[in-house]
Amino acid sequence: MSVVPPRLSAQALAVWGVAVLAYVAAVTGRSSLAATGVTAAERFDVSSGVLSLLAVVQLAVYAALQIPAGVLVDRVGPRRVIAGGAVLVAVGQVVLALAAPFWLAVAGRMLVGAGDAVTFVSVLRLIPSWFPARRVPLLNQLAGILGQLGQVVSAVPLAALVLGTGWTPAYLMAGGTAVLVAVLVIAVVRDGPAGSSAPAGDGAERSSTGLDGPSVAGGVAAALREPGVRLAFWCHLAAPFPGNVFGLLWGFPFLTGGEGLAGGTAQGLLVLYVVAGIVIGPLLGTLAGRFPARRVRLIVVATVAQAVSWLVVLAWPGPAPLALLALHVVVLGGGGPASLVAFDIARAAVPPQRIGRASGIVNVGGFVSTVAVVLVVGVALDLQGAGTPDTYTLDAFRIAMLVQAPVWAAALVGIARSARRVRAQSAADGNTGARFSRSAV
């Protein structure tokens, strides 16, 4: 067992801060197409459906690598995985900067997706090694929230660089920044305090089972068998995808091509979306910490609020008022912080040596839903003849954005069924021991 310092230390805060900076760089790479999507469509001369492939492939790689990333960080430790992720993001941005054929741009986004995939679960794995358990939920929230500043970087300075200096110099600069972050991670981040065991930890598991494939598979299977992990998966599938779809690709085109806003106003709303998440996150983290029995309800409320907000905006006769759109992006901004509560649910459901794996399983949820909706929105626009920025219309976006409705329904059904199984598990346990399920629902 690693020795956790009883109070905050300067080194712990420095390690946490640099790890979060690496996550900011990863999110910048992830969301860079959100503010430069129109330029990308013109540069590569592709339709909306084809353009969405850049985001879909990236997110598909992210989702596919979540469980392997969780296993990897449990095995080798967060420091090396975070640094390697930053390098992958850097290479991906450079490839995108130099890409002429579209297939090369796809390859670049796959590299960005791979680097992004390993970063957040590594940050989640790092935090319990440096901070007392009572502080972990809030620091998880703050890490996830501050990481979303990467969307601000994409929406403002990166977008300005693309317009001012051109596509290639802007993305080369983004790649160079990620390299600097990797160097900083190697210099500052450590897997745990001096004298503690490596958080890659699984020491007992390694000594008893070795590093072979079956032991890894068994660890993942054991995490999957936990009803609490499955509940957390559905919670994470439900909460973040409306905001992800908006912030990663379709928000800017919807606001400009659908709602008719000027580019500067649309960028301002994208920034408001990120700021809203930063403000809402600590509130949700505090509520989840004080009322653990209401964690699932918090996630459900955030999910339903986003669904209602989208339906109101899409049903509005004509372009929605700016005030309504501002309220809409604030509501969407709460989805990401709500999804982070799911990691607290999963963390309490497994032993410490499986936190990375459980976090990876949970993180798949939100990105499976995001990939599906991003892709289908692009296809829906193409089928309506609104496949390019010149042909975008509000009516086309209204129909396309309604593809979110079946995903909301499926996610809420999954949460309800999993919550029943968790309650049944609690009853079977006789409310003895320290099982998460007695305080999660």
PDB file of N, CA and C in Angstrom, residues 5 40 59 70 75 144 179 183 194 200 210 218 236 261 283 291 340 342 354 360 385 391 410 425 441:
ATOM      1  N   PRO A   5       0.082  11.174   1.876  1.00  0.00           N
ATOM      2  CA  PRO A   5       0.367  12.247   2.806  1.00  0.00           C
ATOM      3  C   PRO A   5      -0.890  12.711   3.514  1.00  0.00           C
ATOM      4  N   ALA A  40     -11.570  23.202 -41.883  1.00  0.00           N
ATOM      5  CA  ALA A  40     -11.170  21.850 -42.265  1.00  0.00           C
ATOM      6  C   ALA A  40     -11.976  21.354 -43.452  1.00  0.00           C
ATOM      7  N   LEU A  59     -12.580   9.716 -31.832  1.00  0.00           N
ATOM      8  CA  LEU A  59     -13.308   9.299 -30.639  1.00  0.00           C
ATOM      9  C   LEU A  59     -13.443   7.781 -30.561  1.00  0.00           C
ATOM     10  N   GLY A  70      -6.545   1.702 -19.107  1.00  0.00           N
ATOM     11  CA  GLY A  70      -6.691   1.458 -17.677  1.00  0.00           C
ATOM     12  C   GLY A  70      -5.777   0.351 -17.186  1.00  0.00           C
ATOM     13  N   ARG A  75      -0.511  -1.030 -14.550  1.00  0.00           N
ATOM     14  CA  ARG A  75       0.699  -1.829 -14.627  1.00  0.00           C
ATOM     15  C   ARG A  75       1.978  -0.999 -14.544  1.00  0.00           C
ATOM     16  N   GLY A 144     -10.957  17.139 -14.136  1.00  0.00           N
ATOM     17  CA  GLY A 144     -11.797  17.036 -15.328  1.00  0.00           C
ATOM     18  C   GLY A 144     -12.269  18.385 -15.832  1.00  0.00           C
ATOM     19  N   VAL A 179       4.584  18.727 -27.090  1.00  0.00           N
ATOM     20  CA  VAL A 179       5.921  18.195 -26.804  1.00  0.00           C
ATOM     21  C   VAL A 179       6.471  18.816 -25.525  1.00  0.00           C
ATOM     22  N   VAL A 183       7.671  16.967 -21.873  1.00  0.00           N
ATOM     23  CA  VAL A 183       8.931  17.191 -21.166  1.00  0.00           C
ATOM     24  C   VAL A 183       8.660  17.604 -19.726  1.00  0.00           C
ATOM     25  N   ALA A 194       7.890   9.960  -2.287  1.00  0.00           N
ATOM     26  CA  ALA A 194       9.113   9.196  -2.012  1.00  0.00           C
ATOM     27  C   ALA A 194       8.869   8.226  -0.867  1.00  0.00           C
ATOM     28  N   ALA A 200       1.451   1.983  -9.686  1.00  0.00           N
ATOM     29  CA  ALA A 200       1.154   1.054 -10.739  1.00  0.00           C
ATOM     30  C   ALA A 200       0.769  -0.211 -10.081  1.00  0.00           C
ATOM     31  N   GLY A 210       1.883 -12.810 -11.864  1.00  0.00           N
ATOM     32  CA  GLY A 210       2.766 -12.431 -12.959  1.00  0.00           C
ATOM     33  C   GLY A 210       2.114 -11.403 -13.851  1.00  0.00           C
ATOM     34  N   GLY A 218      -8.408 -11.202 -16.224  1.00  0.00           N
ATOM     35  CA  GLY A 218      -9.150 -11.443 -15.002  1.00  0.00           C
ATOM     36  C   GLY A 218      -9.449 -10.167 -14.256  1.00  0.00           C
ATOM     37  N   HIS A 236     -22.112   7.379 -17.163  1.00  0.00           N
ATOM     38  CA  HIS A 236     -21.172   8.139 -17.992  1.00  0.00           C
ATOM     39  C   HIS A 236     -21.614   8.157 -19.441  1.00  0.00           C
ATOM     40  N   LEU A 261     -25.703  32.841 -36.207  1.00  0.00           N
ATOM     41  CA  LEU A 261     -24.873  33.725 -35.405  1.00  0.00           C
ATOM     42  C   LEU A 261     -23.566  34.042 -36.122  1.00  0.00           C
ATOM     43  N   LEU A 283     -19.605  22.509  -7.636  1.00  0.00           N
ATOM     44  CA  LEU A 283     -20.895  22.382  -6.960  1.00  0.00           C
ATOM     45  C   LEU A 283     -21.365  20.927  -6.975  1.00  0.00           C
ATOM     46  N   PHE A 291     -23.716  14.035  -0.246  1.00  0.00           N
ATOM     47  CA  PHE A 291     -24.899  13.183  -0.371  1.00  0.00           C
ATOM     48  C   PHE A 291     -24.598  12.024  -1.320  1.00  0.00           C
ATOM     49  N   LEU A 340     -18.411  13.074 -14.420  1.00  0.00           N
ATOM     50  CA  LEU A 340     -17.266  12.776 -13.555  1.00  0.00           C
ATOM     51  C   LEU A 340     -17.699  12.132 -12.245  1.00  0.00           C
ATOM     52  N   ALA A 342     -19.620   9.754 -12.058  1.00  0.00           N
ATOM     53  CA  ALA A 342     -19.634   8.319 -12.337  1.00  0.00           C
ATOM     54  C   ALA A 342     -18.318   7.659 -11.933  1.00  0.00           C
ATOM     55  N   ARG A 354      -7.512  -1.926  -9.068  1.00  0.00           N
ATOM     56  CA  ARG A 354      -8.316  -1.994 -10.291  1.00  0.00           C
ATOM     57  C   ARG A 354      -8.947  -0.658 -10.639  1.00  0.00           C
ATOM     58  N   GLY A 360     -11.362   3.089 -16.917  1.00  0.00           N
ATOM     59  CA  GLY A 360     -11.367   2.897 -18.359  1.00  0.00           C
ATOM     60  C   GLY A 360     -12.698   2.365 -18.849  1.00  0.00           C
ATOM     61  N   GLY A 385     -29.316  16.981 -47.828  1.00  0.00           N
ATOM     62  CA  GLY A 385     -28.694  17.899 -48.775  1.00  0.00           C
ATOM     63  C   GLY A 385     -28.020  19.074 -48.111  1.00  0.00           C
ATOM     64  N   THR A 391     -24.549  24.896 -47.402  1.00  0.00           N
ATOM     65  CA  THR A 391     -25.916  24.375 -47.488  1.00  0.00           C
ATOM     66  C   THR A 391     -26.553  24.113 -46.128  1.00  0.00           C
ATOM     67  N   ALA A 410     -32.099   5.160 -24.197  1.00  0.00           N
ATOM     68  CA  ALA A 410     -31.375   3.919 -23.900  1.00  0.00           C
ATOM     69  C   ALA A 410     -30.524   4.075 -22.644  1.00  0.00           C
ATOM     70  N   GLN A 425     -27.979  -6.176  -4.936  1.00  0.00           N
ATOM     71  CA  GLN A 425     -26.696  -6.592  -4.369  1.00  0.00           C
ATOM     72  C   GLN A 425     -26.583  -6.137  -2.925  1.00  0.00           C
ATOM     73  N   VAL A 441     -26.932   4.699  -4.471  1.00  0.00           N
ATOM     74  CA  VAL A 441     -28.235   4.877  -5.095  1.00  0.00           C
ATOM     75  C   VAL A 441     -29.250   5.310  -4.046  1.00  0.00           C
TER      76      VAL A 441
END
